[in-house]
Amino acid sequence: MATAPNTNDTTLAGFIWKVADDLWGDFPHTDFGKIILPFTVLRRLECVLEPTRDKVVESYDTFKDQGIPLDAILCNASGQPFYNTSKYNLSNLGSTKTLANLKDYISSFSENVVVIFNEFDFETIINRLSKANLLYRICDIFANIDLHPNTVPDRTMSNVYEHLIARFGAEVGTGSEDFMTPRDIVHLAATLLLDPDDTLFAQEDGLIRTIYDQTCGTGGFLTDMMNHVATFKDNSKVAPVLIPYGQELQPETHAVALGSMLLKKLESDPSRDLSQNIKQGSTLSDDKFRDKRFHYQCSNPPFGMSWAKDADAVQKEHKDEKENGRFYAGLPKVSDGSMLFLQNLVSKLETPENGGGRGAIVLSGSPLFNGDKGSVAIRRHLLENDLIEAIIALPTDIFFRTGIGTYIWMISNRKPEHRKGKVQLIDATGMGSPMRKNEGNKRIFIDQNAIDEISRIYADFQESKVSKIFDYTEFGYREVKVQRPLRLDMNLSSERIVDYRSTTEVMKLKIADYEKLTKYLESVENKSISHNQFFEGLYKVWAKPSKSILNGLSYWFGVKNPLAEPSQLNGEPLWDKELEDYERIPYNQDINDYIAKEVLPHAPDAVVDDTYIDEKDGKVGKVGYEINFNRYYYVFEQPRHPNEIMAEIKELSAEVAQLLGEI
């Protein structure tokens, strides 16, 4: 078997991508990734089966006509949770019947592999290649690449998949971050998630835990987490086991994840098919793990993804299942589903009674401070239930197709005692290293030294220049409604009275009420009278005018006058809607003290509306939370003195003049 020239990440990916040279002209460049990915997966599976290939075929020939289930027998023969009974492989398909032989080869895989190539729509691909007279050539190229896991480890192979998908995504103009997460971010998140339990992994014999990725892409997070605990293998005890679960929306990406999980083995149960736990479908509207909870979760949902397609199912779950549903806390705006994925993660944390759960989720900045009602309610639920351990701000320009700021949220329902009621904010925005060569928008890489440093800061839980620790209530506020009195004089000119008496509202009055109103208006016509005097006089002749009449009179005849006395009706103050305002008062600060200091000096007649209350605690002001990194990490820089700037301008001007003179 030939070996690829070099099996480091980028070189191997480039070597495989050279297949594209043979596709130019016959296929649009947007199809290159669709062709290369399934062949890459096929060759990797083939390399794993090669040592036991003859044994499997022999077992198949022996038992195929005996009417007994063959899966267990053939998996035992292959030493893997999958097998292939064909006499063909990529190297012996022949140049004359390549298509027929390749179809026979694919159909001879066990069902758990056949489903992978169905999701790739592989038959359509190879039919097109055959029609272009390229099928034999492509098969021959891949037959000469050694992709066995012993040659190309999981992490390197994940980087290859990532490179191919990223390049494919760039070609077709789609966001490659929808398909996978850069490996450095995967490794950082997995390290932050699992490092706190390293002592447990090292000491517990045969420890079994579950892991889950709700948007698993090619399976990078799952693979990295499994690799993490593999380092604790000790001949004196049974290694810890992480059983993977995942769900992915895109069929092609899901197919890659299936192939990756087929090759993963559990030391305690090597024949177990881990690909069976990787499901395809929308996590938001078609949850494949509805009744399951997990010890560890890692995920990177697509940034700013609209959940409009999932809206019916999500809204129904929110309405019907209430506290038993995943989205009980609230629904964010439809244009961004990040906080739905965040709630899904929380809903799947293992219960504290069973050891509890922890999660790491990569999100954009919007969940930190998005102000819509649903997002505010979700943040409140997370903070008041003490589910947020830490939030780490990452450098910009670390994803392939976006340079936006991103954050890792550490979620837990089993916080250690010293973290309870606290949230740690870590500013890691300056801890990235520039890449030698950009990959799309990705210019920054978080190397192992930075990962170790961020993990240490997180574990130490100490205040520093880049680490700040807050009581969760410090992110809270009460939004209170501040009212200002309505101050009106009454303009009772003859013209206005005539116009008002012809309105529909007045014409509908009973004759007796109409006569009372018109008689009263005649008695005050063209007089200068205040709002309160006007209505005091009206009540003397008409005891119970309707609310619509009262409002109509204020609308028709009222004229604002900031010097007038506050207007009332029946002793109840009236408020000026145009002067109505809302104040966000820090949660731990007394409302009256705040109003006295911040509002009354500017508006002495302002009053807090005590009917504007929080639905949850019944107190004045509605509670909300936001986590504004810039507020906590902003450092004021003194502007340069104008004289210094002017001196520099003169110096530069002199240099320019000298250069122009030389020209």
XYZ file of C-alpha atoms in Angstrom:
663
model
C 0.000 0.000 0.000
C 1.409 3.397 -0.963
C 1.640 6.120 1.642
C 0.684 9.719 1.164
C 3.735 11.935 0.782
C 3.152 13.617 4.125
C 0.428 13.093 6.693
C 0.471 16.415 8.453
C -2.818 18.282 8.416
C -2.521 20.773 5.578
C -0.195 18.736 3.345
C -2.427 15.668 3.430
C -5.511 17.778 2.785
C -3.747 19.410 -0.151
C -2.694 16.026 -1.487
C -6.275 14.735 -1.429
C -7.570 17.976 -2.939
C -5.358 17.430 -5.976
C -8.089 15.072 -7.133
C -9.793 18.291 -8.185
C -7.236 18.630 -10.985
C -8.920 15.695 -12.724
C -12.401 17.098 -12.169
C -11.865 20.493 -13.797
C -13.934 20.904 -16.916
C -16.258 17.960 -16.349
C -17.669 19.148 -13.017
C -18.417 22.581 -11.593
C -16.014 23.507 -8.816
C -18.959 23.609 -6.406
C -19.183 19.801 -6.690
C -15.564 19.005 -5.873
C -16.135 18.655 -2.148
C -19.181 16.442 -2.693
C -17.013 14.033 -4.685
C -13.862 14.058 -2.582
C -15.456 13.685 0.861
C -17.175 10.310 0.318
C -14.113 8.840 -1.374
C -11.993 9.981 1.562
C -14.360 8.293 4.027
C -14.524 5.160 1.867
C -10.756 4.821 1.697
C -10.368 5.250 5.452
C -12.930 2.517 6.141
C -11.282 0.303 3.550
C -7.844 0.716 5.136
C -9.237 -0.428 8.496
C -10.882 -3.521 6.995
C -7.892 -4.550 4.855
C -6.126 -6.804 7.437
C -9.234 -8.982 8.011
C -10.699 -8.767 4.521
C -10.010 -12.397 3.551
C -11.272 -13.685 6.888
C -14.576 -11.840 6.447
C -15.095 -13.158 2.911
C -14.306 -16.671 4.089
C -16.779 -16.409 6.980
C -19.418 -15.036 4.644
C -18.990 -17.873 2.169
C -19.206 -20.383 5.012
C -22.382 -19.107 6.663
C -24.315 -17.236 3.956
C -26.583 -20.168 3.046
C -27.266 -21.402 6.576
C -30.175 -19.046 7.279
C -28.624 -17.481 10.368
C -28.000 -13.789 11.186
C -24.575 -12.868 9.883
C -23.870 -9.436 11.370
C -22.352 -10.664 14.641
C -20.308 -13.341 12.887
C -18.916 -10.987 10.255
C -18.203 -8.174 12.722
C -16.333 -10.680 14.846
C -14.332 -11.718 11.771
C -13.519 -8.118 10.846
C -12.726 -7.078 14.397
C -14.826 -3.956 13.757
C -18.480 -2.987 14.199
C -18.782 -3.084 10.370
C -17.619 -5.268 7.484
C -17.587 -5.792 3.721
C -18.168 -9.125 1.987
C -17.189 -8.102 -1.550
C -14.116 -9.391 -3.368
C -13.551 -5.849 -4.591
C -11.807 -2.810 -3.161
C -10.686 0.461 -4.737
C -7.511 -1.116 -6.095
C -9.049 -4.012 -8.075
C -12.257 -2.616 -9.577
C -10.841 -2.833 -13.105
C -11.040 -0.251 -15.829
C -13.831 -1.830 -17.912
C -16.576 -2.519 -15.353
C -15.555 -0.004 -12.737
C -19.053 1.347 -12.087
C -20.743 -2.050 -11.693
C -17.935 -3.400 -9.527
C -17.898 -0.298 -7.323
C -21.651 -0.537 -6.799
C -21.228 -4.180 -5.816
C -18.461 -3.176 -3.436
C -20.534 -0.467 -1.725
C -23.640 -2.634 -1.431
C -21.568 -5.379 0.236
C -20.814 -3.237 3.258
C -22.773 -3.771 6.457
C -25.909 -1.662 6.719
C -24.303 0.873 9.059
C -21.839 1.761 6.282
C -24.338 1.628 3.420
C -26.377 4.353 5.144
C -23.306 6.613 5.088
C -23.002 6.425 1.321
C -26.740 6.851 0.908
C -26.460 10.168 2.760
C -23.600 11.160 0.461
C -25.865 10.256 -2.506
C -22.819 8.304 -3.624
C -24.531 6.385 -6.426
C -25.375 9.636 -8.213
C -21.787 10.798 -7.794
C -20.193 7.668 -9.209
C -22.678 7.548 -12.093
C -21.613 11.061 -13.058
C -17.936 10.189 -12.720
C -18.422 7.123 -14.908
C -20.227 9.161 -17.545
C -17.268 11.567 -17.594
C -14.823 8.610 -17.873
C -13.209 9.649 -14.600
C -14.399 6.963 -12.186
C -11.492 4.560 -12.622
C -8.996 7.421 -12.345
C -10.490 8.736 -9.081
C -10.688 5.240 -7.568
C -7.070 4.580 -8.487
C -5.901 7.836 -6.859
C -7.622 7.025 -3.574
C -6.492 3.397 -3.656
C -2.941 4.661 -3.292
C -3.489 6.778 -0.170
C -2.976 5.192 3.239
C -5.651 6.654 5.522
C -5.517 3.986 8.234
C -5.951 5.512 11.728
C -2.493 4.233 12.639
C -1.092 6.372 9.811
C -3.516 9.269 9.949
C -4.763 9.807 13.530
C -8.268 11.010 14.346
C -7.239 14.610 14.879
C -5.323 14.785 11.599
C -8.227 13.200 9.751
C -10.647 15.640 11.327
C -8.436 18.447 10.096
C -8.577 16.953 6.603
C -12.386 16.829 6.687
C -12.421 20.344 8.063
C -10.092 21.610 5.342
C -12.129 20.017 2.583
C -15.462 21.256 3.923
C -14.084 24.733 4.582
C -12.720 24.966 1.058
C -15.924 23.526 -0.359
C -17.977 25.990 1.694
C -15.858 28.881 0.459
C -16.379 27.788 -3.137
C -20.165 27.704 -2.884
C -20.440 30.777 -0.681
C -21.875 29.010 2.345
C -20.798 29.460 5.940
C -18.401 26.626 6.643
C -18.829 27.287 10.351
C -22.254 25.656 9.889
C -20.442 22.374 9.302
C -17.580 22.268 11.767
C -15.480 24.136 14.286
C -11.745 24.848 13.853
C -9.704 22.219 15.655
C -8.022 24.657 18.026
C -11.419 25.833 19.281
C -12.612 22.228 19.581
C -9.561 21.305 21.637
C -9.876 24.370 23.871
C -13.567 23.743 24.608
C -13.021 20.015 25.261
C -10.074 20.762 27.550
C -12.044 23.329 29.558
C -14.918 20.872 29.865
C -12.977 17.778 30.908
C -9.877 19.039 32.725
C -11.740 19.636 36.020
C -12.503 15.895 36.162
C -9.004 14.644 35.324
C -8.551 13.351 38.875
C -11.771 11.390 38.521
C -10.633 9.921 35.207
C -7.276 8.947 36.704
C -8.597 7.335 39.874
C -11.924 5.711 38.980
C -11.496 2.207 37.564
C -13.718 1.594 34.512
C -15.530 4.932 34.800
C -18.337 5.275 32.226
C -19.693 8.669 31.209
C -21.849 9.978 28.340
C -20.964 12.818 25.975
C -23.230 14.686 23.566
C -22.923 17.228 20.775
C -26.256 18.684 19.673
C -24.775 20.021 16.389
C -22.026 17.465 15.930
C -20.871 18.277 12.377
C -18.119 15.823 11.454
C -17.796 14.685 15.083
C -14.815 16.815 16.083
C -15.936 17.594 19.635
C -16.878 13.964 20.316
C -13.572 12.692 18.971
C -11.537 15.199 20.976
C -13.356 14.373 24.205
C -12.815 10.651 23.679
C -9.152 11.242 22.929
C -8.855 13.257 26.141
C -9.816 10.352 28.407
C -7.787 7.885 26.320
C -4.662 9.499 27.788
C -5.624 8.045 31.187
C -5.210 4.463 29.992
C -3.265 2.480 32.561
C -2.491 -1.239 32.396
C -3.312 -1.502 36.094
C -6.939 -0.528 35.582
C -9.712 -0.270 33.018
C -9.547 3.031 31.147
C -12.402 5.528 31.547
C -15.035 5.355 28.825
C -16.944 8.196 27.178
C -19.943 6.991 25.166
C -20.667 9.477 22.351
C -24.038 10.785 21.197
C -24.663 13.429 18.562
C -27.132 14.963 16.166
C -26.416 16.722 12.869
C -28.719 18.429 10.392
C -26.728 18.224 7.133
C -26.781 14.695 5.607
C -23.293 14.864 4.068
C -21.690 16.130 7.249
C -23.640 13.555 9.243
C -22.243 10.873 6.943
C -18.687 11.963 7.775
C -19.511 11.817 11.497
C -20.920 8.299 11.091
C -17.706 7.196 9.403
C -15.613 8.719 12.190
C -17.616 7.054 14.955
C -17.509 3.664 13.210
C -13.757 3.695 13.694
C -13.884 4.585 17.392
C -13.696 1.722 19.862
C -14.473 1.340 23.513
C -11.875 -0.697 25.372
C -14.562 -2.331 27.476
C -16.805 -3.107 24.488
C -14.729 -3.057 21.261
C -17.505 -4.441 19.053
C -19.970 -1.696 19.967
C -21.112 0.383 16.981
C -20.844 3.962 18.200
C -22.205 5.342 14.944
C -25.669 4.199 16.042
C -25.700 7.093 18.524
C -25.151 9.716 15.808
C -28.543 10.857 14.508
C -29.573 13.022 11.573
C -32.184 15.763 11.802
C -32.893 19.176 13.304
C -32.077 19.275 17.014
C -34.593 22.068 17.616
C -37.648 20.533 15.976
C -36.769 16.815 15.867
C -34.860 15.974 19.037
C -33.531 12.425 18.665
C -32.515 12.209 22.337
C -35.672 13.510 23.919
C -35.468 11.573 27.176
C -31.689 11.355 27.571
C -29.311 13.327 29.738
C -25.537 13.484 29.492
C -22.531 13.986 31.759
C -20.642 16.162 29.257
C -21.734 18.268 26.293
C -19.722 20.248 23.763
C -21.184 22.098 20.767
C -20.871 25.023 18.404
C -24.313 25.844 16.974
C -24.352 27.913 13.774
C -24.067 31.624 14.538
C -27.151 33.761 13.937
C -29.164 30.872 12.516
C -32.839 31.589 11.936
C -35.136 29.020 13.523
C -38.109 29.943 11.345
C -38.211 26.444 9.819
C -38.394 24.952 13.309
C -40.805 27.558 14.665
C -43.998 25.477 14.703
C -42.437 22.618 16.659
C -40.467 24.897 18.995
C -43.441 27.113 19.821
C -45.666 24.081 20.380
C -43.149 22.550 22.795
C -42.804 25.867 24.620
C -46.569 26.233 24.960
C -47.625 22.644 25.650
C -44.806 21.227 27.744
C -44.012 24.316 29.786
C -41.494 23.466 32.547
C -41.161 19.918 31.185
C -40.020 21.172 27.779
C -36.590 22.276 26.635
C -37.614 25.854 25.884
C -39.520 26.664 29.058
C -37.415 29.710 29.965
C -38.315 31.658 26.816
C -38.104 32.006 23.050
C -35.565 34.385 21.479
C -36.206 36.301 18.278
C -36.631 34.032 15.248
C -33.570 35.439 13.486
C -31.139 33.913 16.008
C -31.550 30.431 17.482
C -28.386 30.458 19.637
C -30.298 30.614 22.906
C -32.539 27.724 21.883
C -29.429 25.561 21.542
C -28.254 26.884 24.901
C -31.535 25.800 26.498
C -31.356 22.413 24.807
C -27.920 21.904 26.360
C -29.212 22.819 29.815
C -32.188 20.482 29.463
C -29.857 17.567 28.760
C -27.469 17.994 31.686
C -27.370 14.821 33.746
C -29.319 15.294 36.962
C -27.373 16.147 40.139
C -28.689 12.918 41.670
C -26.792 11.009 38.960
C -23.602 12.999 39.228
C -24.690 16.130 37.384
C -23.589 17.438 34.010
C -21.318 20.046 32.492
C -21.350 21.656 29.064
C -19.260 23.923 26.857
C -20.964 25.799 24.041
C -19.429 28.228 21.533
C -21.663 31.221 20.802
C -21.488 34.647 19.225
C -21.887 37.745 21.373
C -25.650 38.167 20.961
C -26.727 35.818 23.804
C -24.753 37.963 26.253
C -26.860 41.070 25.868
C -29.602 40.551 23.276
C -32.472 42.590 24.621
C -35.592 40.857 23.318
C -37.975 39.568 25.986
C -37.248 35.884 25.375
C -33.468 36.273 25.547
C -33.689 38.269 28.769
C -35.849 35.540 30.324
C -33.400 32.824 29.253
C -30.398 34.643 30.748
C -32.371 35.142 33.946
C -33.191 31.447 34.113
C -29.535 30.462 33.662
C -28.167 32.928 36.204
C -30.814 32.575 38.900
C -30.517 28.790 38.702
C -26.725 29.109 39.035
C -25.975 27.251 35.791
C -23.192 29.455 34.371
C -19.681 28.717 35.633
C -17.688 30.896 33.265
C -17.702 32.690 29.934
C -14.478 32.973 27.957
C -14.080 35.700 25.328
C -12.057 34.362 22.369
C -9.953 36.284 19.851
C -11.624 37.540 16.691
C -10.767 36.027 13.278
C -10.590 32.434 14.531
C -13.356 31.029 12.305
C -13.139 30.343 8.587
C -15.897 32.600 7.311
C -16.479 35.150 10.044
C -14.291 37.453 12.084
C -16.876 38.205 14.795
C -16.180 37.902 18.494
C -17.071 34.516 19.963
C -17.395 33.123 23.480
C -17.298 29.752 25.204
C -19.988 29.379 27.871
C -19.230 26.840 30.593
C -22.522 25.451 31.913
C -22.901 23.211 34.974
C -25.501 21.964 37.435
C -22.794 20.572 39.725
C -20.731 23.617 40.579
C -18.091 23.154 43.277
C -18.833 25.024 46.485
C -16.426 27.904 45.820
C -18.105 28.674 42.464
C -21.692 28.652 43.688
C -23.506 31.885 42.988
C -20.494 33.169 41.041
C -19.691 33.674 37.355
C -16.123 33.954 36.048
C -15.414 36.090 32.989
C -12.130 35.384 31.199
C -10.752 37.736 28.569
C -8.739 35.507 26.218
C -9.032 37.874 23.268
C -5.291 38.533 23.306
C -4.186 34.913 23.622
C -4.259 33.904 19.950
C -1.270 33.500 17.639
C -1.163 34.648 14.002
C -1.293 31.847 11.430
C 1.461 31.534 8.860
C -1.212 31.327 6.173
C -4.777 32.504 6.492
C -7.621 30.040 5.892
C -10.488 32.218 4.730
C -11.252 34.592 7.604
C -9.231 32.506 10.032
C -6.062 34.467 10.776
C -5.662 33.549 14.447
C -4.872 30.172 16.011
C -5.097 29.253 19.686
C -2.012 27.108 20.220
C -1.452 24.556 22.978
C 0.343 27.058 25.210
C -2.663 29.375 25.066
C -5.051 26.469 25.696
C -3.039 25.487 28.763
C -2.995 29.088 30.017
C -6.743 29.627 29.548
C -7.446 26.294 31.258
C -5.195 27.248 34.176
C -6.944 30.620 34.614
C -10.306 28.869 34.555
C -9.201 26.248 37.075
C -7.526 28.749 39.445
C -10.717 30.832 39.724
C -8.747 33.876 40.816
C -9.122 37.577 40.043
C -6.513 38.936 37.619
C -6.167 41.316 34.712
C -7.919 38.797 32.435
C -10.089 37.005 35.000
C -12.934 38.677 36.868
C -15.376 37.000 39.239
C -18.882 38.307 39.895
C -21.848 37.440 42.026
C -24.515 36.587 39.482
C -26.743 39.399 40.751
C -24.170 41.930 39.531
C -25.372 41.232 35.993
C -28.974 41.948 36.979
C -31.113 45.052 36.854
C -34.663 46.152 37.496
C -36.311 48.018 34.678
C -38.687 50.519 36.267
C -41.190 52.731 34.521
C -40.817 56.414 35.388
C -43.887 58.598 34.894
C -44.185 62.383 34.668
C -47.434 64.247 35.413
C -49.581 65.376 32.515
C -49.913 69.184 32.695
C -52.743 70.639 30.611
C -54.632 73.857 30.156
C -57.976 73.782 28.336
C -58.462 75.653 25.035
C -62.251 76.095 24.973
C -62.591 78.225 21.867
C -65.932 78.326 20.066
C -64.417 76.669 16.988
C -63.118 73.675 18.975
C -66.408 73.234 20.809
C -68.336 73.211 17.507
C -65.964 70.631 16.024
C -66.109 68.435 19.114
C -69.910 68.441 19.343
C -70.073 67.009 15.805
C -67.878 63.970 16.586
C -69.356 60.475 16.426
C -68.682 59.882 20.114
C -70.799 62.869 21.115
C -73.562 62.226 18.586
C -74.054 58.725 20.041
C -74.853 60.062 23.516
C -78.259 59.731 25.047
C -80.291 62.909 24.769
C -80.066 63.681 28.492
C -76.282 63.215 28.553
C -75.887 65.190 25.332
C -77.791 68.096 26.843
C -75.677 68.016 30.042
C -72.435 68.062 28.036
C -73.432 70.779 25.572
C -74.847 72.988 28.294
C -71.631 72.684 30.291
C -69.434 73.428 27.247
C -71.510 76.547 26.551
C -70.935 77.693 30.147
C -67.128 77.562 29.799
C -66.880 78.652 26.151
C -63.915 80.973 25.489
C -62.953 80.970 29.176
C -59.409 80.462 30.512
C -59.606 77.404 32.770
C -57.245 74.703 33.991
C -57.685 71.007 33.229
C -58.619 70.152 36.803
C -61.089 73.052 37.103
C -62.741 71.981 33.874
C -63.406 68.434 35.031
C -64.406 69.443 38.544
C -67.109 71.584 36.948
C -68.143 68.789 34.584
C -68.631 66.288 37.438
C -71.015 68.738 39.153
C -73.446 68.610 36.213
C -72.708 65.084 34.950
C -71.809 62.592 37.666
C -70.660 59.613 35.555
C -69.353 60.492 32.089
C -67.808 57.536 30.274
C -64.046 57.028 30.043
C -64.123 57.596 26.287
C -65.845 60.980 26.819
C -63.268 61.988 29.429
C -60.382 61.016 27.156
C -62.036 62.743 24.206
C -62.423 66.004 26.109
C -58.746 65.952 27.156
C -57.714 65.206 23.570
C -59.855 67.922 21.965
C -59.340 70.767 24.396
C -56.169 69.952 26.340
C -53.043 71.984 25.583
C -49.739 71.082 27.243
C -48.308 73.650 29.563
C -45.193 72.652 31.588
C -46.072 75.328 34.139
C -49.619 74.088 34.711
C -50.513 72.063 37.792
C -50.479 68.236 37.428
C -53.701 67.057 35.815
C -56.057 64.647 37.593
C -59.339 62.868 37.099
C -61.382 61.904 40.129
C -58.314 62.443 42.274
C -56.201 60.072 40.167
C -53.074 61.564 38.555
C -52.762 61.570 34.797
C -49.378 60.749 33.227
C -47.760 62.267 30.181
C -47.131 59.403 27.716
C -44.564 61.448 25.827
C -42.464 61.889 28.976
C -42.756 58.251 30.036
C -39.316 56.642 30.433
C -37.647 53.456 31.673
C -34.631 53.226 33.948
C -32.438 50.149 34.369
C -31.425 50.124 38.012
C -28.668 47.732 39.180
C -30.307 44.727 40.839
C -28.564 45.251 44.172
C -29.288 48.984 44.369
C -32.299 50.479 46.181
C -34.791 51.868 43.655
C -35.648 54.965 45.699
C -31.992 55.815 46.276
C -31.271 55.480 42.569
C -34.230 57.652 41.557
C -33.254 60.300 44.101
C -29.703 60.447 42.800
C -30.066 59.884 39.067
C -33.576 61.035 38.101
C -35.064 63.601 40.463
C -32.275 66.177 40.007
C -33.274 66.331 36.332
C -37.025 65.719 36.685
C -38.229 66.630 40.189
C -41.821 65.585 39.433
C -40.878 62.068 38.244
C -42.662 59.144 39.893
C -41.954 55.402 39.756
C -44.946 53.500 38.405
C -45.681 50.903 41.095
C -48.038 49.001 38.782
C -45.127 48.037 36.505
C -44.066 44.900 38.370
C -42.066 41.755 37.735
C -44.247 38.744 36.931
C -41.960 36.357 38.804
C -41.248 38.068 42.125
C -44.144 40.563 42.160
C -41.894 43.503 43.009
C -41.776 46.896 41.310
C -39.644 46.827 38.166
C -39.048 43.977 35.748
C -35.885 41.955 36.329
C -33.418 41.431 33.503
C -29.795 40.388 33.049
C -27.050 41.191 30.578
C -23.356 40.326 30.529
C -21.428 43.148 28.935
C -17.765 42.158 28.576
C -16.737 45.600 27.356
C -18.041 47.211 30.526
C -15.866 45.020 32.723
C -12.723 44.983 30.604
C -12.721 48.463 29.106
C -9.521 50.363 29.859
C -9.561 54.102 29.249
C -6.656 55.351 27.155
C -5.752 58.982 27.586
C -5.956 60.732 24.197
C -2.740 62.184 22.872
C -2.228 65.869 23.455
C -3.079 68.014 20.390
C 0.391 69.571 20.437
C 1.960 66.096 20.157
C -0.261 65.240 17.212
C 0.476 68.542 15.495
C 4.237 68.036 15.927
C 3.975 64.585 14.336
C 1.945 65.997 11.426
C 4.602 68.666 10.817
C 7.353 66.046 10.914
C 5.531 63.823 8.414
C 4.782 66.814 6.178
C 8.491 67.674 6.114
C 9.353 64.083 5.137
C 6.770 64.145 2.335
C 8.093 67.491 1.064
C 11.646 66.096 1.040
C 10.562 62.986 -0.901
C 8.670 65.119 -3.432
C 11.742 67.298 -3.839
C 13.886 64.261 -4.574
C 11.401 63.104 -7.216
